């Protein structure tokens, strides 16, 4: 056993030396992948030659390609050309609209980082075409894959398993040097676009790779991630860029795939302005409240009060941002950064898939905005090593009301449950997010709602307000956790005088003027 232990130590040291020796080249390759265009971009070249007649070109990715990927590729290419072109333009226009809705200036920047899923090449082609027609320059990054190979997971684990102060400094210095090498191109970046997929049946994660990392490993990995984010944010400021994400089902959703695909495709193409106007009515009501209270039902034990920040000038300031279908397609949410003090209670979700990991009976207990206890059916360590990792406690970074009842009805009709991506699932009821606020690293940039022209002023909390004094105010994570409509007994606001305003009762919008948000239910789920 001693000899085996010595061999493992020697192997780890050898691997660390290899990482030290290759730090500069790896950093340059990584940063270059964020700015390369045209013939220098291998993925753009693959996309140009992509056709449904052959699948040989898919092997050029150098990534695992499954039969499902090949089938999806042919399915996407089989859609009507006009339909694909329209969706490509929808995505490109949504990206540009983000500069308007988020009160941001694109200036003369042109590069847009763009990823898609292997199998979605037909749509990716149209997005690239639409971006170029609008004077933008897509930078296609490595496409995402259906299943991460064990080899990829092992590489990440081994990297973390040897992370210490020496390797941290080597990685950090190499990263900075690479960033400066491509400074001009990086500063030309104006945002990101991503096309996602969903449909896989969720499974409980039986791995526990984070448990193999020592406290030293975790400390230096976290510090490296924070410093990289901070450095990039100096040149590509979150307050000055736009983004757009959209998701489509794949064949893993089951036998009714084509019906499900058509329903979500149509929803993703829907004009959001009528719903944004209804959401403005919600915001007008929310602005009169100091605290929100959520009570679960039908087996859901949620019982929590969420504190809202006050506004100094109600005529010019608002607490919530009105979100349509631009940054996140499809439409449908209003959100704020909650006040931590006074945000206390139990947030309970019976089942949910977060970042590919499934949780049953997830229970988060908050005290003054901090998660002080986190458990689920799979065990406390399961939550700590996945959802909260690498921290013991995190804050509530967001409170929101999702308003897309059509998405909820589609998911319920086909019993998609945990297969839904959080991009859509967050629109299907009230939700919170744990981790950083939505405005992390962009708190100082004013942002205005489009319909009342008021400044949304709730952009920081008690932790992030110290960003000028401290380095470690961000968690580098933001995880949305939704309470679906059918599990909401009520969502009410409490005014300064103690009176209450009902927003949702028995899973339905009840605030006067918001009944139009209920049309998506269509007489289905009660």
Short mmCIF file of C-alpha atoms in Angstrom, two decimals:
data_model
loop_
_atom_site.label_atom_id
_atom_site.label_comp_id
_atom_site.label_asym_id
_atom_site.label_seq_id
_atom_site.Cartn_x
_atom_site.Cartn_y
_atom_site.Cartn_z
CA UNK A 1 0.00 0.00 0.00
CA UNK A 2 2.89 2.35 0.80
CA UNK A 3 4.43 1.68 -2.62
CA UNK A 4 1.08 2.34 -4.27
CA UNK A 5 0.77 5.61 -2.37
CA UNK A 6 4.24 6.69 -3.44
CA UNK A 7 3.40 5.88 -7.05
CA UNK A 8 0.25 8.01 -6.89
CA UNK A 9 2.17 10.94 -5.41
CA UNK A 10 4.83 10.63 -8.12
CA UNK A 11 2.16 10.45 -10.83
CA UNK A 12 0.44 13.58 -9.52
CA UNK A 13 3.75 15.43 -9.38
CA UNK A 14 4.54 14.39 -12.95
CA UNK A 15 1.14 15.63 -14.11
CA UNK A 16 1.60 18.92 -12.30
CA UNK A 17 4.99 19.42 -13.98
CA UNK A 18 3.38 18.83 -17.35
CA UNK A 19 0.74 21.46 -16.58
CA UNK A 20 3.42 23.91 -15.50
CA UNK A 21 5.40 23.33 -18.70
CA UNK A 22 2.37 23.79 -20.95
CA UNK A 23 0.68 26.67 -19.08
CA UNK A 24 1.70 29.32 -21.63
CA UNK A 25 0.73 27.36 -24.74
CA UNK A 26 -2.57 26.23 -23.22
CA UNK A 27 -3.47 29.78 -22.20
CA UNK A 28 -2.68 31.12 -25.67
CA UNK A 29 -4.73 28.39 -27.33
CA UNK A 30 -7.66 29.12 -25.02
CA UNK A 31 -7.68 32.88 -25.52
CA UNK A 32 -7.17 32.51 -29.26
CA UNK A 33 -10.26 30.30 -29.39
CA UNK A 34 -12.26 33.29 -28.14
CA UNK A 35 -11.26 35.65 -30.95
CA UNK A 36 -10.40 33.65 -34.11
CA UNK A 37 -12.54 34.22 -37.18
CA UNK A 38 -12.79 33.13 -40.80
CA UNK A 39 -10.33 30.54 -42.05
CA UNK A 40 -8.48 30.62 -38.73
CA UNK A 41 -11.56 29.25 -36.99
CA UNK A 42 -11.83 25.47 -37.54
CA UNK A 43 -15.45 25.35 -36.40
CA UNK A 44 -16.48 28.01 -38.90
CA UNK A 45 -14.82 25.96 -41.63
CA UNK A 46 -16.69 22.82 -40.52
CA UNK A 47 -19.97 24.72 -40.43
CA UNK A 48 -19.46 25.99 -43.98
CA UNK A 49 -19.12 22.45 -45.35
CA UNK A 50 -21.93 20.97 -43.22
CA UNK A 51 -24.60 19.26 -45.36
CA UNK A 52 -27.13 16.50 -44.61
CA UNK A 53 -25.90 14.28 -47.45
CA UNK A 54 -22.91 13.06 -45.45
CA UNK A 55 -21.83 12.90 -41.82
CA UNK A 56 -18.10 12.64 -42.52
CA UNK A 57 -17.57 16.32 -41.75
CA UNK A 58 -18.88 15.78 -38.20
CA UNK A 59 -15.79 13.73 -37.38
CA UNK A 60 -13.65 16.83 -37.97
CA UNK A 61 -14.89 18.28 -34.67
CA UNK A 62 -12.62 15.86 -32.86
CA UNK A 63 -15.41 15.43 -30.32
CA UNK A 64 -17.68 12.48 -29.47
CA UNK A 65 -20.55 12.38 -32.00
CA UNK A 66 -23.52 10.17 -31.17
CA UNK A 67 -26.22 8.65 -33.37
CA UNK A 68 -28.64 11.13 -31.79
CA UNK A 69 -26.39 13.99 -32.95
CA UNK A 70 -26.42 12.62 -36.51
CA UNK A 71 -30.18 12.16 -36.48
CA UNK A 72 -30.70 15.66 -35.11
CA UNK A 73 -28.42 17.09 -37.77
CA UNK A 74 -30.55 15.55 -40.52
CA UNK A 75 -33.76 16.62 -38.79
CA UNK A 76 -32.62 20.25 -38.57
CA UNK A 77 -31.54 20.28 -42.22
CA UNK A 78 -34.95 18.83 -43.11
CA UNK A 79 -36.81 21.89 -41.82
CA UNK A 80 -38.11 24.46 -44.28
CA UNK A 81 -35.41 26.91 -45.31
CA UNK A 82 -37.68 29.86 -44.58
CA UNK A 83 -38.33 28.56 -41.07
CA UNK A 84 -34.62 28.25 -40.37
CA UNK A 85 -33.87 31.68 -41.80
CA UNK A 86 -36.60 33.25 -39.68
CA UNK A 87 -35.25 31.68 -36.50
CA UNK A 88 -31.70 32.70 -37.38
CA UNK A 89 -32.88 36.28 -37.72
CA UNK A 90 -34.91 36.01 -34.51
CA UNK A 91 -31.77 35.06 -32.58
CA UNK A 92 -29.59 37.74 -34.20
CA UNK A 93 -32.25 40.43 -33.70
CA UNK A 94 -32.78 39.36 -30.08
CA UNK A 95 -29.04 39.74 -29.47
CA UNK A 96 -29.03 43.27 -30.88
CA UNK A 97 -32.24 44.16 -29.04
CA UNK A 98 -30.44 43.31 -25.81
CA UNK A 99 -28.39 46.49 -26.18
CA UNK A 100 -31.65 48.47 -26.21
CA UNK A 101 -33.43 46.64 -23.39
CA UNK A 102 -30.33 46.66 -21.18
CA UNK A 103 -29.45 50.32 -21.87
CA UNK A 104 -26.06 49.40 -23.37
CA UNK A 105 -23.90 50.84 -26.14
CA UNK A 106 -22.34 48.41 -28.64
CA UNK A 107 -20.09 51.17 -29.99
CA UNK A 108 -18.11 49.82 -32.96
CA UNK A 109 -17.46 46.35 -31.54
CA UNK A 110 -18.26 43.46 -33.88
CA UNK A 111 -17.15 40.08 -32.49
CA UNK A 112 -19.88 37.82 -31.07
CA UNK A 113 -18.91 34.55 -29.38
CA UNK A 114 -21.25 31.83 -30.59
CA UNK A 115 -21.73 28.21 -29.61
CA UNK A 116 -24.24 25.62 -30.71
CA UNK A 117 -24.81 21.92 -30.13
CA UNK A 118 -23.43 19.31 -32.49
CA UNK A 119 -26.44 18.42 -34.62
CA UNK A 120 -27.79 22.00 -34.82
CA UNK A 121 -25.63 23.03 -37.78
CA UNK A 122 -28.58 23.97 -40.02
CA UNK A 123 -29.74 26.63 -37.57
CA UNK A 124 -26.19 27.66 -36.67
CA UNK A 125 -25.54 28.43 -40.35
CA UNK A 126 -28.53 30.79 -40.41
CA UNK A 127 -27.50 32.54 -37.20
CA UNK A 128 -23.99 33.10 -38.58
CA UNK A 129 -25.44 34.39 -41.85
CA UNK A 130 -27.82 36.76 -40.04
CA UNK A 131 -25.05 38.11 -37.83
CA UNK A 132 -22.79 38.80 -40.79
CA UNK A 133 -25.62 40.52 -42.67
CA UNK A 134 -26.03 42.84 -39.68
CA UNK A 135 -22.34 43.75 -39.71
CA UNK A 136 -21.32 41.48 -36.84
CA UNK A 137 -18.48 38.96 -36.79
CA UNK A 138 -19.30 35.57 -35.24
CA UNK A 139 -16.54 33.81 -33.33
CA UNK A 140 -17.60 30.17 -33.24
CA UNK A 141 -16.31 28.46 -30.12
CA UNK A 142 -16.18 24.71 -29.52
CA UNK A 143 -19.66 23.23 -30.04
CA UNK A 144 -21.29 21.58 -27.07
CA UNK A 145 -21.81 17.83 -27.01
CA UNK A 146 -24.60 15.60 -25.78
CA UNK A 147 -22.44 13.59 -23.41
CA UNK A 148 -19.17 14.70 -21.86
CA UNK A 149 -16.66 11.89 -22.22
CA UNK A 150 -15.10 10.37 -19.13
CA UNK A 151 -11.75 11.43 -20.49
CA UNK A 152 -12.81 15.07 -20.42
CA UNK A 153 -14.06 14.74 -16.83
CA UNK A 154 -10.85 13.03 -15.74
CA UNK A 155 -8.73 15.80 -17.26
CA UNK A 156 -10.63 18.42 -15.30
CA UNK A 157 -10.39 16.40 -12.12
CA UNK A 158 -6.65 15.83 -12.51
CA UNK A 159 -6.10 19.53 -13.16
CA UNK A 160 -7.92 20.43 -9.97
CA UNK A 161 -6.35 17.64 -7.97
CA UNK A 162 -2.87 19.15 -8.38
CA UNK A 163 -3.83 22.82 -8.10
CA UNK A 164 -1.68 24.59 -5.53
CA UNK A 165 -0.05 28.00 -5.14
CA UNK A 166 2.74 27.23 -7.63
CA UNK A 167 0.38 26.04 -10.34
CA UNK A 168 -2.03 28.89 -9.61
CA UNK A 169 0.64 31.51 -10.28
CA UNK A 170 1.78 29.75 -13.46
CA UNK A 171 -1.78 29.52 -14.79
CA UNK A 172 -2.60 33.09 -13.81
CA UNK A 173 0.52 34.66 -15.33
CA UNK A 174 0.08 32.63 -18.53
CA UNK A 175 -3.56 33.70 -18.78
CA UNK A 176 -2.74 37.39 -18.32
CA UNK A 177 0.03 37.24 -20.93
CA UNK A 178 -2.28 35.55 -23.42
CA UNK A 179 -4.99 38.13 -22.82
CA UNK A 180 -2.57 40.98 -23.48
CA UNK A 181 -1.36 39.19 -26.62
CA UNK A 182 -4.89 39.37 -28.07
CA UNK A 183 -6.03 42.54 -26.29
CA UNK A 184 -7.23 44.34 -29.42
CA UNK A 185 -9.35 41.42 -30.61
CA UNK A 186 -10.79 40.76 -27.15
CA UNK A 187 -11.89 44.37 -26.79
CA UNK A 188 -13.79 43.96 -30.06
CA UNK A 189 -16.14 41.46 -28.36
CA UNK A 190 -19.68 42.76 -27.87
CA UNK A 191 -21.44 39.67 -26.54
CA UNK A 192 -22.27 36.00 -26.68
CA UNK A 193 -24.95 33.78 -28.28
CA UNK A 194 -25.67 30.18 -27.37
CA UNK A 195 -28.06 27.56 -28.77
CA UNK A 196 -28.78 24.81 -26.28
CA UNK A 197 -30.68 21.52 -26.35
CA UNK A 198 -32.70 19.47 -23.91
CA UNK A 199 -34.49 16.16 -23.70
CA UNK A 200 -32.25 13.83 -21.74
CA UNK A 201 -33.95 11.99 -18.90
CA UNK A 202 -32.42 13.33 -15.68
CA UNK A 203 -30.50 10.92 -13.51
CA UNK A 204 -29.09 11.25 -10.05
CA UNK A 205 -25.39 12.09 -10.26
CA UNK A 206 -23.51 9.17 -8.70
CA UNK A 207 -20.10 10.74 -9.18
CA UNK A 208 -18.56 13.01 -6.59
CA UNK A 209 -15.49 14.44 -8.27
CA UNK A 210 -15.41 17.58 -6.12
CA UNK A 211 -15.04 15.43 -3.01
CA UNK A 212 -11.57 14.36 -4.22
CA UNK A 213 -10.28 17.92 -4.05
CA UNK A 214 -8.50 19.12 -0.94
CA UNK A 215 -9.34 22.43 0.71
CA UNK A 216 -6.11 23.79 -0.80
CA UNK A 217 -7.19 22.64 -4.27
CA UNK A 218 -10.59 24.31 -3.85
CA UNK A 219 -9.08 27.53 -2.54
CA UNK A 220 -6.67 28.00 -5.45
CA UNK A 221 -9.17 26.85 -8.10
CA UNK A 222 -11.73 29.35 -6.81
CA UNK A 223 -9.17 32.14 -6.65
CA UNK A 224 -8.01 31.42 -10.21
CA UNK A 225 -11.58 31.49 -11.51
CA UNK A 226 -12.33 34.78 -9.74
CA UNK A 227 -9.18 36.50 -10.99
CA UNK A 228 -9.82 35.38 -14.57
CA UNK A 229 -13.39 36.68 -14.43
CA UNK A 230 -12.30 39.98 -12.91
CA UNK A 231 -9.56 40.44 -15.50
CA UNK A 232 -11.78 39.71 -18.50
CA UNK A 233 -14.50 41.98 -17.10
CA UNK A 234 -12.09 44.93 -17.39
CA UNK A 235 -12.05 44.57 -21.18
CA UNK A 236 -15.37 42.86 -21.83
CA UNK A 237 -17.53 44.62 -19.29
CA UNK A 238 -20.79 42.82 -18.43
CA UNK A 239 -22.49 46.23 -18.40
CA UNK A 240 -21.48 46.85 -22.04
CA UNK A 241 -22.30 43.56 -23.78
CA UNK A 242 -25.41 41.73 -24.90
CA UNK A 243 -26.13 38.04 -25.06
CA UNK A 244 -28.83 35.66 -26.22
CA UNK A 245 -29.57 32.06 -25.29
CA UNK A 246 -32.23 29.78 -26.74
CA UNK A 247 -32.91 26.06 -26.36
CA UNK A 248 -34.64 23.42 -28.49
CA UNK A 249 -35.64 19.83 -27.68
CA UNK A 250 -33.76 16.88 -29.11
CA UNK A 251 -34.99 13.38 -29.90
CA UNK A 252 -34.33 12.14 -26.39
CA UNK A 253 -37.62 13.72 -25.25
CA UNK A 254 -39.39 10.64 -26.60
CA UNK A 255 -41.83 9.42 -29.23
CA UNK A 256 -43.68 12.73 -29.55
CA UNK A 257 -40.46 14.56 -30.38
CA UNK A 258 -41.71 16.33 -33.52
CA UNK A 259 -44.83 17.68 -31.78
CA UNK A 260 -42.77 18.83 -28.82
CA UNK A 261 -40.18 20.40 -31.11
CA UNK A 262 -42.85 22.29 -33.08
CA UNK A 263 -44.46 23.66 -29.93
CA UNK A 264 -41.19 24.95 -28.50
CA UNK A 265 -39.99 26.25 -31.87
CA UNK A 266 -43.20 28.27 -32.23
CA UNK A 267 -42.94 29.57 -28.67
CA UNK A 268 -39.31 30.63 -29.18
CA UNK A 269 -40.38 32.63 -32.22
CA UNK A 270 -43.23 34.41 -30.45
CA UNK A 271 -43.22 38.21 -30.20
CA UNK A 272 -42.86 39.16 -26.55
CA UNK A 273 -44.03 42.79 -26.42
CA UNK A 274 -47.67 42.03 -25.42
CA UNK A 275 -46.42 40.00 -22.47
CA UNK A 276 -43.87 42.62 -21.49
CA UNK A 277 -46.72 45.13 -21.18
CA UNK A 278 -48.54 42.75 -18.83
CA UNK A 279 -45.32 42.26 -16.89
CA UNK A 280 -45.10 46.02 -16.45
CA UNK A 281 -48.40 45.83 -14.54
CA UNK A 282 -46.77 43.25 -12.27
CA UNK A 283 -43.82 45.58 -11.70
CA UNK A 284 -46.08 48.52 -10.85
CA UNK A 285 -47.63 46.38 -8.12
CA UNK A 286 -44.31 45.00 -6.91
CA UNK A 287 -42.88 48.49 -6.53
CA UNK A 288 -45.45 49.19 -3.79
CA UNK A 289 -44.21 46.28 -1.66
CA UNK A 290 -41.43 45.96 0.91
CA UNK A 291 -41.51 42.18 1.33
CA UNK A 292 -42.67 39.20 -0.71
CA UNK A 293 -44.01 36.02 0.83
CA UNK A 294 -44.30 32.66 -0.93
CA UNK A 295 -46.26 29.69 0.35
CA UNK A 296 -46.18 26.28 -1.30
CA UNK A 297 -49.00 23.76 -1.75
CA UNK A 298 -49.70 20.27 -3.10
CA UNK A 299 -46.87 18.78 -1.07
CA UNK A 300 -44.56 21.75 -1.45
CA UNK A 301 -43.50 23.14 1.93
CA UNK A 302 -42.05 26.46 0.79
CA UNK A 303 -42.66 29.18 3.37
CA UNK A 304 -40.37 32.15 2.92
CA UNK A 305 -40.29 35.92 3.09
CA UNK A 306 -38.06 37.82 0.68
CA UNK A 307 -37.04 41.37 1.50
CA UNK A 308 -37.00 44.02 -1.24
CA UNK A 309 -34.83 47.11 -1.38
CA UNK A 310 -36.59 50.47 -1.01
CA UNK A 311 -36.44 53.08 -3.75
CA UNK A 312 -35.74 56.75 -3.04
CA UNK A 313 -37.78 58.23 -5.89
CA UNK A 314 -40.72 56.04 -7.03
CA UNK A 315 -41.41 58.38 -9.93
CA UNK A 316 -38.00 57.65 -11.46
CA UNK A 317 -36.87 54.38 -9.89
CA UNK A 318 -38.13 50.80 -9.92
CA UNK A 319 -37.23 47.59 -8.09
CA UNK A 320 -37.72 45.09 -10.93
CA UNK A 321 -36.45 44.68 -14.48
CA UNK A 322 -38.90 43.71 -17.22
CA UNK A 323 -37.50 40.87 -19.38
CA UNK A 324 -38.83 39.95 -22.80
CA UNK A 325 -37.46 37.51 -25.33
CA UNK A 326 -34.04 38.92 -26.13
CA UNK A 327 -31.30 37.97 -23.66
CA UNK A 328 -33.11 34.76 -22.80
CA UNK A 329 -35.53 33.29 -25.33
CA UNK A 330 -38.45 32.77 -24.70
CA UNK A 331 -40.01 35.78 -22.98
CA UNK A 332 -41.22 35.97 -19.55
CA UNK A 333 -39.90 37.21 -16.23
CA UNK A 334 -39.44 40.20 -13.97
CA UNK A 335 -36.57 40.09 -11.50
CA UNK A 336 -34.73 41.96 -8.78
CA UNK A 337 -31.77 41.66 -6.44
CA UNK A 338 -33.31 40.92 -3.02
CA UNK A 339 -32.22 42.53 0.19
CA UNK A 340 -30.49 39.86 2.28
CA UNK A 341 -31.56 41.25 5.65
CA UNK A 342 -35.01 39.89 6.39
CA UNK A 343 -34.96 37.25 3.65
CA UNK A 344 -35.72 34.22 5.77
CA UNK A 345 -37.54 30.90 5.51
CA UNK A 346 -37.70 27.57 3.69
CA UNK A 347 -37.52 27.23 -0.09
CA UNK A 348 -38.59 23.73 -1.12
CA UNK A 349 -38.52 22.15 -4.59
CA UNK A 350 -39.80 18.60 -5.01
CA UNK A 351 -37.64 17.81 -8.04
CA UNK A 352 -35.45 19.83 -10.35
CA UNK A 353 -32.52 19.43 -12.74
CA UNK A 354 -29.84 22.10 -12.28
CA UNK A 355 -26.84 22.21 -14.61
CA UNK A 356 -27.41 18.58 -15.56
CA UNK A 357 -27.69 17.35 -11.97
CA UNK A 358 -30.99 16.08 -10.57
CA UNK A 359 -32.22 16.85 -7.05
CA UNK A 360 -35.20 15.30 -5.24
CA UNK A 361 -36.87 17.10 -2.34
CA UNK A 362 -34.40 19.99 -2.37
CA UNK A 363 -34.71 22.15 0.74
CA UNK A 364 -32.85 25.42 1.18
CA UNK A 365 -33.20 27.23 4.50
CA UNK A 366 -32.40 30.95 4.42
CA UNK A 367 -31.58 33.32 7.25
CA UNK A 368 -31.04 36.96 6.35
CA UNK A 369 -30.43 35.98 2.74
CA UNK A 370 -27.84 33.26 3.37
CA UNK A 371 -28.37 29.54 2.84
CA UNK A 372 -27.78 28.17 6.33
CA UNK A 373 -28.94 24.63 5.59
CA UNK A 374 -29.22 22.67 2.35
CA UNK A 375 -30.50 19.12 2.03
CA UNK A 376 -32.17 16.81 -0.47
CA UNK A 377 -33.27 13.18 -0.69
CA UNK A 378 -29.82 12.24 -2.01
CA UNK A 379 -28.18 13.64 1.11
CA UNK A 380 -26.64 16.81 2.49
CA UNK A 381 -23.20 16.08 1.04
CA UNK A 382 -24.79 15.60 -2.40
CA UNK A 383 -26.03 19.20 -2.26
CA UNK A 384 -22.88 20.65 -0.73
CA UNK A 385 -20.54 19.02 -3.27
CA UNK A 386 -22.64 20.07 -6.26
CA UNK A 387 -25.07 22.94 -5.79
CA UNK A 388 -23.15 24.97 -3.21
CA UNK A 389 -19.61 23.89 -4.14
CA UNK A 390 -17.04 25.18 -3.27
CA UNK A 391 -18.79 27.18 -0.53
CA UNK A 392 -20.47 26.18 2.72
CA UNK A 393 -22.94 29.07 2.43
CA UNK A 394 -24.14 31.25 -0.43
CA UNK A 395 -26.59 34.13 -0.70
CA UNK A 396 -29.86 34.54 -2.54
CA UNK A 397 -28.80 36.55 -5.57
CA UNK A 398 -32.14 36.96 -7.34
CA UNK A 399 -35.88 36.89 -6.82
CA UNK A 400 -38.06 36.70 -9.91
CA UNK A 401 -41.51 35.90 -11.20
CA UNK A 402 -41.61 33.80 -14.35
CA UNK A 403 -44.67 34.59 -16.45
CA UNK A 404 -44.53 32.21 -19.43
CA UNK A 405 -47.60 30.10 -18.78
CA UNK A 406 -47.45 28.71 -22.31
CA UNK A 407 -44.06 27.12 -21.59
CA UNK A 408 -45.51 25.66 -18.40
CA UNK A 409 -48.48 24.18 -20.27
CA UNK A 410 -46.31 22.62 -22.98
CA UNK A 411 -44.03 21.04 -20.39
CA UNK A 412 -47.04 19.75 -18.44
CA UNK A 413 -48.81 18.43 -21.54
CA UNK A 414 -45.84 16.27 -22.51
CA UNK A 415 -44.83 15.49 -18.90
CA UNK A 416 -41.31 16.76 -19.49
CA UNK A 417 -40.64 17.44 -15.81
CA UNK A 418 -36.93 17.46 -15.03
CA UNK A 419 -35.99 17.35 -18.72
CA UNK A 420 -36.67 21.08 -19.00
CA UNK A 421 -33.63 23.39 -19.18
CA UNK A 422 -33.53 26.10 -16.56
CA UNK A 423 -33.48 28.67 -19.39
CA UNK A 424 -37.16 27.84 -19.96
CA UNK A 425 -38.04 26.38 -16.57
CA UNK A 426 -37.23 29.66 -14.82
CA UNK A 427 -40.11 31.26 -16.75
CA UNK A 428 -42.62 28.71 -15.39
CA UNK A 429 -43.24 30.16 -11.92
CA UNK A 430 -41.68 32.28 -9.19
CA UNK A 431 -38.01 31.54 -8.73
CA UNK A 432 -34.93 32.49 -6.80
CA UNK A 433 -31.27 32.19 -7.68
CA UNK A 434 -28.49 31.37 -5.29
CA UNK A 435 -25.07 32.88 -5.84
CA UNK A 436 -24.26 36.17 -7.49
CA UNK A 437 -26.85 38.81 -8.38
CA UNK A 438 -27.71 39.18 -12.06
CA UNK A 439 -25.73 42.43 -12.19
CA UNK A 440 -22.45 41.01 -10.90
CA UNK A 441 -19.58 43.25 -12.07
CA UNK A 442 -22.04 45.69 -13.69
CA UNK A 443 -23.69 47.19 -10.61
CA UNK A 444 -22.58 50.74 -11.39
CA UNK A 445 -24.12 50.90 -14.87
CA UNK A 446 -27.65 52.38 -14.91
CA UNK A 447 -30.35 50.28 -16.56
CA UNK A 448 -33.89 51.37 -17.43
CA UNK A 449 -37.16 49.59 -18.12
CA UNK A 450 -38.37 50.17 -21.65
CA UNK A 451 -42.01 50.92 -20.85
CA UNK A 452 -41.95 53.18 -17.79
CA UNK A 453 -38.39 54.44 -18.44
CA UNK A 454 -37.57 54.13 -14.74
CA UNK A 455 -34.10 53.16 -13.58
CA UNK A 456 -33.91 49.67 -12.08
CA UNK A 457 -31.84 50.50 -8.99
CA UNK A 458 -31.74 47.17 -7.12
CA UNK A 459 -28.50 45.91 -8.61
CA UNK A 460 -26.45 44.97 -5.54
CA UNK A 461 -26.84 43.37 -2.13
CA UNK A 462 -25.08 43.69 1.21
CA UNK A 463 -22.21 41.51 -0.02
CA UNK A 464 -21.55 42.94 -3.48
CA UNK A 465 -21.78 46.54 -2.26
CA UNK A 466 -18.30 45.99 -0.78
CA UNK A 467 -16.77 45.16 -4.19
CA UNK A 468 -14.43 48.18 -4.04
CA UNK A 469 -13.09 47.14 -0.64
CA UNK A 470 -12.89 43.36 -0.98
CA UNK A 471 -11.79 40.93 -3.68
CA UNK A 472 -14.01 37.98 -2.84
CA UNK A 473 -17.55 39.38 -3.06
CA UNK A 474 -18.59 37.10 -5.95
CA UNK A 475 -19.31 33.38 -5.91
CA UNK A 476 -18.74 32.98 -9.68
CA UNK A 477 -22.05 31.14 -9.82
CA UNK A 478 -25.73 31.90 -10.33
CA UNK A 479 -28.25 29.04 -10.17
CA UNK A 480 -31.96 29.64 -10.81
CA UNK A 481 -34.38 27.42 -8.86
CA UNK A 482 -38.05 27.52 -9.88
CA UNK A 483 -41.23 26.86 -7.94
CA UNK A 484 -43.74 25.73 -10.63
CA UNK A 485 -47.18 27.33 -10.67
CA UNK A 486 -49.09 24.27 -9.46
CA UNK A 487 -47.05 24.23 -6.26
CA UNK A 488 -47.71 27.90 -5.41
CA UNK A 489 -50.43 28.45 -2.83
CA UNK A 490 -49.78 32.18 -2.99
CA UNK A 491 -47.25 34.86 -3.84
CA UNK A 492 -48.08 38.06 -2.01
CA UNK A 493 -46.44 41.38 -1.37
CA UNK A 494 -46.51 43.22 1.95
CA UNK A 495 -46.67 47.01 1.87
CA UNK A 496 -45.15 49.40 4.41
CA UNK A 497 -48.51 49.74 6.19
CA UNK A 498 -48.83 45.96 6.52
CA UNK A 499 -51.50 45.53 3.86
CA UNK A 500 -51.02 42.76 1.32
CA UNK A 501 -51.10 42.57 -2.47
CA UNK A 502 -51.87 39.23 -4.12
CA UNK A 503 -49.89 38.42 -7.27
CA UNK A 504 -50.44 34.66 -7.59
CA UNK A 505 -53.15 32.59 -5.88
CA UNK A 506 -53.55 28.85 -6.43
CA UNK A 507 -51.02 29.00 -9.27
CA UNK A 508 -52.79 31.77 -11.22
CA UNK A 509 -51.99 35.46 -11.70
CA UNK A 510 -54.60 37.47 -9.80
CA UNK A 511 -53.25 41.02 -9.72
CA UNK A 512 -55.78 43.20 -11.60
CA UNK A 513 -54.58 43.77 -15.15
CA UNK A 514 -52.44 40.62 -15.36
CA UNK A 515 -55.06 38.01 -16.25
CA UNK A 516 -53.66 37.98 -19.79
CA UNK A 517 -50.66 36.12 -18.44
CA UNK A 518 -52.96 33.19 -17.64
CA UNK A 519 -53.94 32.63 -21.29
CA UNK A 520 -51.05 30.23 -21.78
CA UNK A 521 -52.64 27.75 -19.39
CA UNK A 522 -55.37 27.15 -21.96
CA UNK A 523 -57.67 25.37 -19.54
CA UNK A 524 -55.14 22.64 -18.84
CA UNK A 525 -53.23 22.23 -15.60
CA UNK A 526 -55.12 23.35 -12.52
#
